[in-house]
Structure formats: C-alpha cells, structure tokens
Amino acid sequence: MVNIGEEFQVNTKTIRAISPLQRMARCWQLYLIMLAPMVVIFIFSYGPMFGVQIAFKEFRANAGIWGSPWVGFTHFINFFKSYQFKRLVTNTLGISVYGLFAGFPIPIILAILINETLNPGIKKGVQLITFAPHFISTVVMTNMVLMFISVYGGLVNNIIVSFGGARVDFIGKPEYFKSIYVWSGIWQNMGYNSIIYIAALSAIDPALYEAATIDGASKFQRILHIDLPGIAPTIIILLILNSGQIMNVGYEKILLMQNNLNMPASDVISTYVYRMGLENTQYSFSAAVGLFNSVINALLLVLVNQIARRIGETSLW
C-alpha cells in the first residue's frame, strides 16, 4: 500500500526540481492573460513617475526634463507659504471627510436591506434603480443636479415656493456646495459600491441564520450579530482604501459645479493643480502640489492600515 505522506514528499520534490522557467512554460496561458494589465499598469502608472522630478526643477519646455535646472523644494515652500494653502487643504479635507462619513455607511445599509429582501422581483428592481446612476456620465449627472436646484424652474425651488418659501440660489452659496457635491455623489454611486458587500453577505453560511432563528433572534439581532461581523473584514479593507484617497477629490465634477460665488468652498487641491498647470502653464509648481497631495495620501494609507492591524486582524499588509 502506498504511503500518502511519502507520495506527497515525492511530488513536492518533483515540483521543486522543475525550474521557474519550466513552470512558467507549463502555465503560459495564465501569464499571457496577466501580460496585458501589467503592460497597462507599467505604461500609465509607473511610466509617468519619471516626470515627477519636474516638481524639483524649473521646467522649461525647450530644455526638456533633463535640461531644466534644479530648484529643490522651492515650489513646495512657495505652496506652503501661499495664502491659498489653508483654504485648499481645508476644502479638500472637508469634502473628503464629509463624503467618507456620510457616504461610506450607506452602501453597507443598502446591501443589508437588499440581502434581507425576500421578494426576488423587489430585490432586482432596487438593485437596478440604485445601480443605474453609476453609468451616468459626470457631465450629464452634474447638469441634472444643477437643473434640479436651479433658482428658476428647478424642482427643489418649485417645491420650496409651493410651501410659501423664497427661492434659494443653492449653487451660488458656498455653505451649500459641500452637501450638494457629496450627496449627489452618494446617490450616483451607492448602488455600485454596495455590490461588494452583497457578495460578502452571500458568502455567509446560511446555517448561522437558521441557528439564530431557532434561538429566537430577531431580524435586527441577526443583522447585528451575523451580517455585520461577517462583512467586517470587507468593511475594514474598503475603509483603509478610502482613507488612502482622502486627499483626492475629483476635479471634473467640481469644475462643472464651480463658479465665482462658491469658489471659497469649492476650490480644492485638484482644481488648483489643474488651474496652475494647464491654464497658467506652471508645470513644475503644479507637479509639486500634486506630489504633495500624493505623499499625504500614501502616509494616510499607511497610518490607517497600521491602526487597523493593531486594533483587529484585518489589514492590507
């Protein structure tokens, strides 16, 4: 009779005897599939990192990147001393933190509600309605929002007037800008962001629900003691990733909503980089500001990951 342990040792030795190139040749189809995304990542993510050095230079187009003179941290110092520095950082953090606290729990709640829905028709209908706005382009979605809150003819102002109130220029008042930006983004992306939580909920063992029901647990108790602990690792990982993007506020939507009246609340680092780099052609200065933004994001990602690893067992690394 063959000893299973001895057979396993023989097979392990045989595998180790095969060179890495031979193993790659045997699974060449898998490596071929991996090749395309790796090339895309290298070209669009690692390739442009060569140009980061212009943040430490006074870039001159006729001299090129190599020929431009070094200025060290001059552009960073100028940005820190700029009168706009405090406003830009405050607006960026304000919008990001607001969006994180307001928008992060909603996909979780939506996923749990969909998971608890027993009627398949209602479940599919809710998923379709909440998922569809994600595919609306930023330009179309922003125009829809601006139409809804328009001073004259907007649905929101018409409702206010019907109740005897006065029309409000929402997009022209800085105090309303963050809420308009954040909640329109939540409406657009909550269905799409809930997919990963729905997938995590589907992986929970149904026997846990059956045992809890037999023990007399209510639906809320099952959510509290089964659903949330079951998707807790997914929640933590996504929270870490979102924390690493806290300084990244997309400039496209803000530029479409931005005007001279709401500029004190809508001007963020990304729009400032766009304005200084493309409109004012200060390439080195805008590269320095963008690099500062990326470094802060990287530090936040490491910090939140370390906190998550110390508090619990789930982390990115």
Tab-separated table of C-alpha atoms in Angstrom:
chain	number	residue	atom	x	y	z
A	1	MET	CA	0.000	0.000	0.000
A	2	VAL	CA	1.397	3.425	-0.977
A	3	ASN	CA	2.087	5.811	1.899
A	4	ILE	CA	0.291	9.094	1.214
A	5	GLY	CA	2.923	11.075	3.138
A	6	GLU	CA	5.789	9.583	1.127
A	7	GLU	CA	3.914	10.183	-2.149
A	8	PHE	CA	3.341	13.838	-1.154
A	9	GLN	CA	7.049	14.271	-0.375
A	10	VAL	CA	7.989	12.761	-3.750
A	11	ASN	CA	5.593	15.060	-5.596
A	12	THR	CA	6.912	18.079	-3.663
A	13	LYS	CA	10.487	17.212	-4.567
A	14	THR	CA	9.487	16.759	-8.195
A	15	ILE	CA	7.825	20.202	-8.262
A	16	ARG	CA	10.869	21.811	-6.649
A	17	ALA	CA	13.129	20.139	-9.197
A	18	ILE	CA	11.300	21.955	-12.023
A	19	SER	CA	12.866	25.323	-12.771
A	20	PRO	CA	10.768	28.531	-12.618
A	21	LEU	CA	11.018	28.898	-16.399
A	22	GLN	CA	9.625	25.402	-16.895
A	23	ARG	CA	6.722	26.156	-14.540
A	24	MET	CA	6.017	29.370	-16.466
A	25	ALA	CA	6.132	27.450	-19.754
A	26	ARG	CA	3.565	24.981	-18.454
A	27	CYS	CA	1.169	27.813	-17.453
A	28	TRP	CA	1.976	30.213	-20.290
A	29	GLN	CA	-1.724	30.952	-20.884
A	30	LEU	CA	-2.102	32.442	-17.390
A	31	TYR	CA	0.990	34.618	-17.810
A	32	LEU	CA	-0.264	35.752	-21.207
A	33	ILE	CA	-3.546	36.872	-19.603
A	34	MET	CA	-1.583	38.759	-16.927
A	35	LEU	CA	0.635	40.448	-19.504
A	36	ALA	CA	-1.953	42.945	-20.818
A	37	PRO	CA	-2.908	44.503	-17.445
A	38	MET	CA	0.745	44.556	-16.364
A	39	VAL	CA	1.697	46.478	-19.502
A	40	VAL	CA	-1.161	48.945	-18.937
A	41	ILE	CA	-0.132	49.481	-15.299
A	42	PHE	CA	3.504	49.970	-16.273
A	43	ILE	CA	2.721	52.463	-19.052
A	44	PHE	CA	0.081	54.543	-17.265
A	45	SER	CA	1.135	54.187	-13.599
A	46	TYR	CA	4.890	53.614	-13.399
A	47	GLY	CA	5.978	55.236	-16.653
A	48	PRO	CA	4.734	58.749	-15.791
A	49	MET	CA	6.623	58.617	-12.465
A	50	PHE	CA	9.713	59.575	-14.451
A	51	GLY	CA	8.261	63.062	-14.839
A	52	VAL	CA	7.805	63.574	-11.073
A	53	GLN	CA	11.281	65.106	-10.972
A	54	ILE	CA	9.985	68.332	-12.549
A	55	ALA	CA	8.483	69.110	-9.127
A	56	PHE	CA	12.071	69.751	-8.024
A	57	LYS	CA	13.046	71.634	-11.182
A	58	GLU	CA	12.130	74.822	-13.005
A	59	PHE	CA	10.747	73.064	-16.044
A	60	ARG	CA	11.492	74.644	-19.393
A	61	ALA	CA	9.914	73.111	-22.476
A	62	ASN	CA	12.855	73.960	-24.742
A	63	ALA	CA	15.335	72.329	-22.342
A	64	GLY	CA	13.252	69.252	-21.519
A	65	ILE	CA	13.101	67.425	-18.210
A	66	TRP	CA	16.826	66.604	-18.066
A	67	GLY	CA	17.962	70.061	-19.142
A	68	SER	CA	15.765	72.052	-16.755
A	69	PRO	CA	17.617	73.454	-13.707
A	70	TRP	CA	17.121	72.014	-10.232
A	71	VAL	CA	15.423	74.246	-7.654
A	72	GLY	CA	14.996	71.740	-4.828
A	73	PHE	CA	11.977	72.288	-2.591
A	74	THR	CA	11.305	75.840	-3.790
A	75	HIS	CA	7.915	75.015	-5.296
A	76	PHE	CA	6.807	73.171	-2.161
A	77	ILE	CA	7.831	76.086	0.050
A	78	ASN	CA	6.012	78.543	-2.199
A	79	PHE	CA	2.872	76.431	-1.990
A	80	PHE	CA	3.057	76.182	1.804
A	81	LYS	CA	3.520	79.966	2.060
A	82	SER	CA	0.723	80.699	-0.396
A	83	TYR	CA	-2.373	82.412	1.006
A	84	GLN	CA	-4.451	79.727	-0.730
A	85	PHE	CA	-2.770	76.802	1.037
A	86	LYS	CA	-5.032	76.800	4.103
A	87	ARG	CA	-8.203	77.201	2.051
A	88	LEU	CA	-7.264	74.441	-0.395
A	89	VAL	CA	-6.350	71.920	2.299
A	90	THR	CA	-9.404	72.815	4.397
A	91	ASN	CA	-11.807	72.465	1.452
A	92	THR	CA	-10.203	69.222	0.268
A	93	LEU	CA	-10.313	67.619	3.711
A	94	GLY	CA	-13.792	68.995	4.380
A	95	ILE	CA	-15.299	67.494	1.235
A	96	SER	CA	-13.407	64.188	1.580
A	97	VAL	CA	-14.147	63.631	5.270
A	98	TYR	CA	-17.778	64.676	4.776
A	99	GLY	CA	-18.087	62.248	1.874
A	100	LEU	CA	-16.399	59.446	3.823
A	101	PHE	CA	-18.575	59.744	6.935
A	102	ALA	CA	-21.814	60.334	5.015
A	103	GLY	CA	-21.249	58.011	2.066
A	104	PHE	CA	-19.339	55.045	3.479
A	105	PRO	CA	-22.147	53.531	5.637
A	106	ILE	CA	-24.921	53.938	3.045
A	107	PRO	CA	-23.770	51.145	0.644
A	108	ILE	CA	-23.450	48.846	3.665
A	109	ILE	CA	-27.003	49.628	4.795
A	110	LEU	CA	-28.296	49.234	1.236
A	111	ALA	CA	-26.562	45.871	0.836
A	112	ILE	CA	-28.036	44.578	4.101
A	113	LEU	CA	-31.523	45.752	3.134
A	114	ILE	CA	-31.253	44.076	-0.275
A	115	ASN	CA	-29.946	40.902	1.350
A	116	GLU	CA	-32.898	40.846	3.771
A	117	THR	CA	-35.460	41.329	0.975
A	118	LEU	CA	-37.184	38.029	0.262
A	119	ASN	CA	-39.075	39.038	-2.897
A	120	PRO	CA	-36.712	38.473	-5.879
A	121	GLY	CA	-38.583	40.999	-8.051
A	122	ILE	CA	-38.255	43.786	-5.496
A	123	LYS	CA	-34.617	42.877	-4.889
A	124	LYS	CA	-33.726	43.065	-8.582
A	125	GLY	CA	-35.729	46.265	-9.033
A	126	VAL	CA	-33.974	48.036	-6.160
A	127	GLN	CA	-30.579	46.887	-7.410
A	128	LEU	CA	-31.340	48.155	-10.916
A	129	ILE	CA	-32.616	51.538	-9.737
A	130	THR	CA	-29.688	52.151	-7.389
A	131	PHE	CA	-27.062	50.699	-9.738
A	132	ALA	CA	-28.072	52.581	-12.925
A	133	PRO	CA	-26.961	56.129	-11.880
A	134	HIS	CA	-23.359	54.930	-11.707
A	135	PHE	CA	-23.284	54.705	-15.506
A	136	ILE	CA	-24.442	58.286	-15.987
A	137	SER	CA	-21.517	60.426	-17.109
A	138	THR	CA	-20.243	63.114	-14.765
A	139	VAL	CA	-21.282	65.869	-17.188
A	140	VAL	CA	-24.858	64.591	-17.522
A	141	MET	CA	-25.230	63.916	-13.811
A	142	THR	CA	-23.906	67.375	-12.871
A	143	ASN	CA	-26.282	69.055	-15.324
A	144	MET	CA	-29.175	67.076	-13.845
A	145	VAL	CA	-28.256	68.253	-10.344
A	146	LEU	CA	-27.923	71.866	-11.495
A	147	MET	CA	-31.334	71.642	-13.173
A	148	PHE	CA	-32.949	70.263	-10.008
A	149	ILE	CA	-31.552	73.062	-7.808
A	150	SER	CA	-31.864	75.873	-10.368
A	151	VAL	CA	-33.216	79.125	-8.956
A	152	TYR	CA	-35.864	79.478	-11.668
A	153	GLY	CA	-37.592	76.331	-12.861
A	154	GLY	CA	-35.690	73.935	-10.593
A	155	LEU	CA	-37.698	71.188	-8.902
A	156	VAL	CA	-36.300	71.907	-5.437
A	157	ASN	CA	-37.043	75.643	-5.606
A	158	ASN	CA	-40.519	74.998	-7.017
A	159	ILE	CA	-41.280	72.793	-4.011
A	160	ILE	CA	-39.939	75.473	-1.645
A	161	VAL	CA	-42.105	78.147	-3.307
A	162	SER	CA	-45.181	75.884	-3.189
A	163	PHE	CA	-44.803	75.779	0.610
A	164	GLY	CA	-44.517	79.546	0.787
A	165	GLY	CA	-40.737	79.847	0.924
A	166	ALA	CA	-38.367	82.028	-1.090
A	167	ARG	CA	-36.189	80.772	-3.919
A	168	VAL	CA	-32.629	79.881	-2.952
A	169	ASP	CA	-29.548	80.039	-5.154
A	170	PHE	CA	-28.053	76.783	-3.856
A	171	ILE	CA	-25.132	76.611	-6.271
A	172	GLY	CA	-24.235	80.252	-5.610
A	173	LYS	CA	-23.949	79.881	-1.828
A	174	PRO	CA	-20.644	78.394	-0.547
A	175	GLU	CA	-22.307	76.842	2.522
A	176	TYR	CA	-24.395	74.520	0.320
A	177	PHE	CA	-21.648	73.382	-2.061
A	178	LYS	CA	-20.195	70.515	0.005
A	179	SER	CA	-23.596	68.975	0.665
A	180	ILE	CA	-24.621	69.209	-2.997
A	181	TYR	CA	-21.344	67.622	-4.109
A	182	VAL	CA	-21.319	64.833	-1.516
A	183	TRP	CA	-24.973	63.771	-1.620
A	184	SER	CA	-25.170	63.800	-5.406
A	185	GLY	CA	-22.122	61.516	-5.404
A	186	ILE	CA	-23.728	59.226	-2.845
A	187	TRP	CA	-26.878	58.976	-4.961
A	188	GLN	CA	-24.824	58.146	-8.039
A	189	ASN	CA	-22.506	55.519	-6.544
A	190	MET	CA	-24.271	53.875	-3.603
A	191	GLY	CA	-25.692	51.027	-5.719
A	192	TYR	CA	-22.379	50.278	-7.375
A	193	ASN	CA	-20.471	50.430	-4.074
A	194	SER	CA	-22.937	48.046	-2.434
A	195	ILE	CA	-22.114	45.189	-4.828
A	196	ILE	CA	-19.021	44.053	-2.955
A	197	TYR	CA	-20.957	43.997	0.327
A	198	ILE	CA	-23.772	41.992	-1.275
A	199	ALA	CA	-21.162	39.496	-2.478
A	200	ALA	CA	-19.661	39.306	1.020
A	201	LEU	CA	-23.107	38.744	2.558
A	202	SER	CA	-23.833	35.928	0.114
A	203	ALA	CA	-20.728	34.102	1.387
A	204	ILE	CA	-22.053	33.884	4.967
A	205	ASP	CA	-23.064	30.375	5.994
A	206	PRO	CA	-26.916	30.070	5.901
A	207	ALA	CA	-26.698	27.691	8.878
A	208	LEU	CA	-25.854	30.677	11.073
A	209	TYR	CA	-29.173	32.322	10.176
A	210	GLU	CA	-31.062	29.093	10.806
A	211	ALA	CA	-29.442	28.625	14.208
A	212	ALA	CA	-30.127	32.244	15.162
A	213	THR	CA	-33.782	31.933	14.085
A	214	ILE	CA	-34.213	28.769	16.138
A	215	ASP	CA	-32.716	30.570	19.150
A	216	GLY	CA	-35.325	33.302	18.732
A	217	ALA	CA	-33.105	36.063	17.362
A	218	SER	CA	-34.940	38.916	15.698
A	219	LYS	CA	-34.042	40.220	12.236
A	220	PHE	CA	-32.159	43.165	13.752
A	221	GLN	CA	-30.219	40.813	16.032
A	222	ARG	CA	-29.278	38.633	13.055
A	223	ILE	CA	-28.020	41.697	11.211
A	224	LEU	CA	-26.099	42.871	14.274
A	225	HIS	CA	-24.503	39.561	15.213
A	226	ILE	CA	-24.201	37.737	11.859
A	227	ASP	CA	-24.262	40.139	8.913
A	228	LEU	CA	-22.024	42.887	10.269
A	229	PRO	CA	-19.358	40.552	11.739
A	230	GLY	CA	-19.452	38.534	8.504
A	231	ILE	CA	-18.647	41.528	6.301
A	232	ALA	CA	-16.411	43.302	8.849
A	233	PRO	CA	-13.139	42.358	7.043
A	234	THR	CA	-14.522	43.746	3.777
A	235	ILE	CA	-15.621	46.942	5.529
A	236	ILE	CA	-12.187	47.442	7.083
A	237	ILE	CA	-10.313	46.859	3.819
A	238	LEU	CA	-12.513	49.308	1.912
A	239	LEU	CA	-12.244	51.836	4.743
A	240	ILE	CA	-8.454	51.640	4.553
A	241	LEU	CA	-8.516	52.110	0.774
A	242	ASN	CA	-10.931	55.042	1.025
A	243	SER	CA	-8.782	56.641	3.717
A	244	GLY	CA	-5.823	56.447	1.347
A	245	GLN	CA	-7.801	58.539	-1.165
A	246	ILE	CA	-8.999	61.158	1.291
A	247	MET	CA	-6.991	63.959	-0.347
A	248	ASN	CA	-8.175	63.032	-3.844
A	249	VAL	CA	-11.282	64.986	-4.760
A	250	GLY	CA	-12.108	64.585	-8.452
A	251	TYR	CA	-11.752	67.888	-10.248
A	252	GLU	CA	-14.140	67.133	-13.147
A	253	LYS	CA	-17.356	67.349	-11.159
A	254	ILE	CA	-16.144	70.287	-9.083
A	255	LEU	CA	-15.126	72.246	-12.177
A	256	LEU	CA	-18.593	71.709	-13.649
A	257	MET	CA	-20.246	72.953	-10.444
A	258	GLN	CA	-17.751	75.691	-9.656
A	259	ASN	CA	-18.426	79.406	-10.120
A	260	ASN	CA	-17.107	82.670	-8.707
A	261	LEU	CA	-19.736	82.712	-5.956
A	262	ASN	CA	-18.985	79.280	-4.468
A	263	MET	CA	-15.205	79.409	-5.061
A	264	PRO	CA	-14.386	79.855	-1.326
A	265	ALA	CA	-15.892	76.389	-0.652
A	266	SER	CA	-15.308	74.619	-3.977
A	267	ASP	CA	-11.641	75.331	-4.681
A	268	VAL	CA	-9.675	72.161	-3.811
A	269	ILE	CA	-6.158	70.904	-4.481
A	270	SER	CA	-7.083	69.042	-7.675
A	271	THR	CA	-8.753	72.086	-9.249
A	272	TYR	CA	-5.839	74.255	-8.149
A	273	VAL	CA	-3.385	71.868	-9.836
A	274	TYR	CA	-5.497	71.941	-12.995
A	275	ARG	CA	-5.665	75.731	-12.965
A	276	MET	CA	-1.967	76.302	-12.258
A	277	GLY	CA	-0.714	73.559	-14.554
A	278	LEU	CA	-2.904	73.776	-17.650
A	279	GLU	CA	-4.256	77.299	-17.535
A	280	ASN	CA	-1.223	79.136	-16.118
A	281	THR	CA	1.397	76.679	-17.533
A	282	GLN	CA	3.259	76.486	-14.214
A	283	TYR	CA	4.088	72.824	-14.737
A	284	SER	CA	6.733	72.440	-12.045
A	285	PHE	CA	4.658	74.184	-9.391
A	286	SER	CA	1.541	72.141	-10.175
A	287	ALA	CA	3.623	68.940	-10.165
A	288	ALA	CA	4.920	69.839	-6.706
A	289	VAL	CA	1.397	70.424	-5.408
A	290	GLY	CA	0.218	67.143	-6.913
A	291	LEU	CA	3.194	65.282	-5.416
A	292	PHE	CA	2.451	66.775	-2.001
A	293	ASN	CA	-1.134	65.528	-2.332
A	294	SER	CA	0.003	62.006	-3.280
A	295	VAL	CA	2.510	61.800	-0.415
A	296	ILE	CA	-0.171	62.778	2.121
A	297	ASN	CA	-2.465	60.087	0.701
A	298	ALA	CA	0.288	57.475	0.973
A	299	LEU	CA	1.020	58.437	4.587
A	300	LEU	CA	-2.678	58.271	5.471
A	301	LEU	CA	-2.943	54.834	3.854
A	302	VAL	CA	-0.007	53.507	5.887
A	303	LEU	CA	-1.286	55.113	9.096
A	304	VAL	CA	-4.843	53.779	8.804
A	305	ASN	CA	-3.540	50.334	7.828
A	306	GLN	CA	-1.305	50.242	10.918
A	307	ILE	CA	-4.213	51.288	13.146
A	308	ALA	CA	-6.461	48.599	11.623
A	309	ARG	CA	-3.783	45.942	12.082
A	310	ARG	CA	-3.267	46.832	15.733
A	311	ILE	CA	-6.962	47.029	16.571
A	312	GLY	CA	-8.044	43.936	14.628
A	313	GLU	CA	-6.632	41.199	12.460
A	314	THR	CA	-7.631	42.685	9.079
A	315	SER	CA	-5.262	44.931	7.116
A	316	LEU	CA	-3.812	45.354	3.645
A	317	TRP	CA	-0.376	44.170	4.725
